[in-house]
C-alpha positions as MATLAB code, in Angstrom:
seq = 'MDHVKELLVILISSSLVSNVVLSQFLGLCPFLGVSKKIKTAAGMGTAVIFVITLASAVAGLIYKFVLQKLGIEYLQTIVFILVIAALVQFVEMFLRRYMPALYESLGVYLPLITTNCAVLGVALTNVQREYGILTGILNGFGTAVGFTVAIVILAGLREKMEYNDVPRAFQGMPMVLLTAGLMAIAFCGFSGLL';
ca = [
      -0.540   -0.276    0.161;
       2.948    2.406    0.861;
       4.165    1.623   -3.026;
       0.705    2.644   -4.221;
       1.290    5.892   -2.321;
       4.247    6.781   -3.047;
       3.931    6.346   -6.810;
       0.040    8.213   -6.768;
       2.328   11.389   -4.611;
       5.151   11.132   -7.710;
       2.135   10.967  -10.429;
       0.301   14.280   -8.591;
       4.220   16.088   -8.075;
       5.153   15.527  -11.318;
       2.285   16.632  -12.836;
       0.860   19.456  -11.200;
       3.349   20.825   -8.084;
       6.341   20.422  -10.025;
       4.790   21.277  -13.118;
       7.467   21.007  -15.823;
       6.930   24.261  -17.869;
       5.561   26.766  -14.857;
       7.525   25.473  -11.889;
      10.429   24.267  -13.549;
      10.301   26.687  -16.727;
      11.720   23.420  -19.387;
      10.006   23.220  -22.426;
       8.996   26.486  -23.083;
       9.537   26.773  -26.768;
       6.624   24.439  -27.831;
       4.635   25.679  -24.861;
       4.853   29.504  -26.586;
       4.721   28.452  -29.932;
       2.249   26.229  -30.130;
      -0.819   27.317  -27.691;
      -2.460   29.655  -30.270;
      -5.037   26.453  -30.595;
      -6.886   23.998  -28.292;
      -6.685   21.596  -30.875;
      -2.798   21.852  -31.535;
      -1.781   21.968  -28.064;
      -3.837   19.102  -27.543;
      -2.057   17.113  -30.648;
       1.167   18.474  -29.167;
       0.563   17.416  -25.959;
      -0.501   13.890  -27.021;
       2.891   13.509  -28.499;
       4.719   14.791  -25.884;
       3.180   12.353  -23.558;
       3.928    9.407  -25.710;
       7.713   10.736  -26.421;
       7.998   11.506  -22.673;
       6.658    8.492  -21.245;
       8.156    6.209  -23.986;
      11.991    7.671  -23.707;
      11.169    7.373  -19.629;
      11.016    3.531  -20.179;
      13.907    3.005  -22.382;
      16.320    5.622  -20.968;
      15.653    3.937  -17.877;
      16.096    0.006  -19.312;
      19.559    1.765  -21.233;
      20.759    3.458  -17.737;
      20.325    0.325  -16.019;
      21.055   -2.530  -18.010;
      23.726   -1.054  -19.856;
      25.604    2.226  -18.669;
      25.483    0.994  -15.064;
      26.648   -2.324  -15.750;
      29.369   -1.295  -18.811;
      30.508    1.498  -15.973;
      29.674    4.274  -18.576;
      27.425    6.001  -16.575;
      28.998    9.410  -17.964;
      27.677    9.240  -21.468;
      23.855    9.357  -20.041;
      23.569   12.654  -21.744;
      24.757   11.734  -25.065;
      22.967    8.044  -24.989;
      19.241    9.771  -23.966;
      19.780   12.772  -26.716;
      19.916    9.785  -29.153;
      17.266    7.743  -27.509;
      15.090   11.024  -27.151;
      15.750   12.080  -31.090;
      14.563    8.600  -32.235;
      11.544    8.421  -30.481;
      10.509   12.097  -31.954;
      11.442   10.256  -35.515;
       9.198    7.377  -35.112;
       5.993    9.868  -33.651;
       6.769   12.181  -36.893;
       6.668    9.531  -39.065;
       3.483    8.052  -37.654;
       1.368   11.496  -37.775;
       2.854   12.327  -40.748;
       1.192    8.486  -42.290;
      -1.753    8.536  -39.944;
      -2.693   12.090  -38.898;
      -1.761   14.434  -41.802;
      -3.419   17.396  -40.582;
      -2.423   17.042  -37.019;
       1.149   16.504  -38.675;
       0.657   19.548  -40.727;
      -0.869   21.514  -37.900;
       2.330   21.009  -35.703;
       4.465   22.113  -38.119;
       8.132   23.242  -37.211;
       7.155   22.290  -33.621;
       6.988   18.883  -33.848;
      11.054   17.803  -34.373;
      11.367   20.549  -31.259;
      10.495   17.837  -29.170;
      14.175   16.327  -30.234;
      15.026   19.591  -28.349;
      12.414   20.311  -25.894;
      14.424   20.573  -22.822;
      11.593   19.015  -20.796;
      12.113   15.363  -22.223;
      15.766   15.186  -21.606;
      15.267   16.832  -18.030;
      13.116   14.257  -17.603;
      15.184   11.252  -18.489;
      18.149   13.137  -16.255;
      15.920   13.649  -13.156;
      14.885    9.661  -13.034;
      18.788    8.909  -12.929;
      19.309   12.267  -10.424;
      16.675   10.614   -7.913;
      17.630    6.659   -8.723;
      14.004    6.050   -9.814;
      13.764    2.648  -10.574;
      12.058    2.091  -13.996;
       8.041    1.703  -12.717;
       8.528    5.202  -11.061;
      10.972    6.581  -13.704;
       8.167    5.548  -16.092;
       5.514    7.023  -14.180;
       7.167   10.488  -13.253;
       7.779   10.689  -16.990;
       3.887   10.486  -17.391;
       3.125   12.821  -15.122;
       5.562   15.165  -15.994;
       3.823   15.130  -19.706;
       0.681   15.139  -18.452;
       1.274   18.372  -16.577;
       2.834   19.724  -19.826;
      -0.399   18.791  -21.640;
      -2.675   19.975  -18.732;
      -0.583   23.797  -18.988;
      -0.469   23.847  -22.795;
      -4.483   23.315  -23.105;
      -4.720   25.656  -20.377;
      -2.753   28.397  -22.060;
      -4.134   27.771  -25.592;
      -7.653   27.914  -24.067;
      -6.967   31.394  -22.629;
      -5.484   32.637  -25.820;
      -8.369   31.823  -27.602;
     -10.711   33.898  -25.029;
      -8.223   36.542  -25.548;
      -7.595   36.820  -29.030;
     -10.372   39.148  -29.715;
     -10.160   41.370  -26.538;
      -9.338   44.883  -26.224;
      -5.809   44.666  -24.967;
      -3.236   48.004  -24.577;
      -1.006   47.868  -27.590;
       2.275   47.591  -25.385;
       0.760   44.235  -24.190;
      -0.492   43.103  -27.757;
       1.245   39.432  -28.347;
       3.952   37.612  -26.688;
       3.850   40.202  -23.856;
       0.046   39.165  -22.990;
       0.943   35.687  -23.126;
       4.088   35.582  -21.228;
       2.036   37.807  -18.540;
      -0.890   34.807  -18.726;
       1.504   31.807  -18.261;
       3.664   34.176  -15.190;
      -0.337   34.187  -13.796;
      -0.551   30.140  -14.749;
       2.530   29.974  -12.573;
       1.742   31.499   -9.387;
      -1.823   29.377   -9.789;
       0.111   26.236   -9.931;
       2.099   27.103   -6.725;
      -1.378   26.734   -4.885;
      -1.015   22.881   -5.598;
       1.982   22.776   -3.822;
      -0.520   21.989   -0.756;
      -1.546   18.818   -2.153;
       1.363   17.385   -1.089;
];
């Protein structure tokens, strides 16, 4: 029972309390760039959930069964980057083949998942916190869900603000950054959950 409780705490913590975008400030590029429409943001979030969860599993297995066994843990960053790049290529090929509309709407931001520091950050966090493979996968999933929640909320707010009368100095990205900052403050309220 304690193990399930610990996994639940990790899931809630990684998705809400320590939100990768709003408290760790990782993955801001797609967060700000793809959050213009809810549909596109949800598609990006789904792709990120898939990539981060799978990257957490593969990186954890490679770290435990290859890097540690050979005593070459110092290569973890390079190996994790290669794993992430391969997974993003897989997602890109899948979306191009089976979901061409989503593939076109994501545009340049889909390949940016390769350089999304949130994906690499989760893999490195799993190693630093010495999570097991299952715990690392759950942490990765929770982090990706938190990213998706944040990007979809921001997209919804941006759609609502699109036709508002905003002072000229705040139009465009200043308003988006201000909104993201207010969201970060609001997400601080989740720290009382744990």
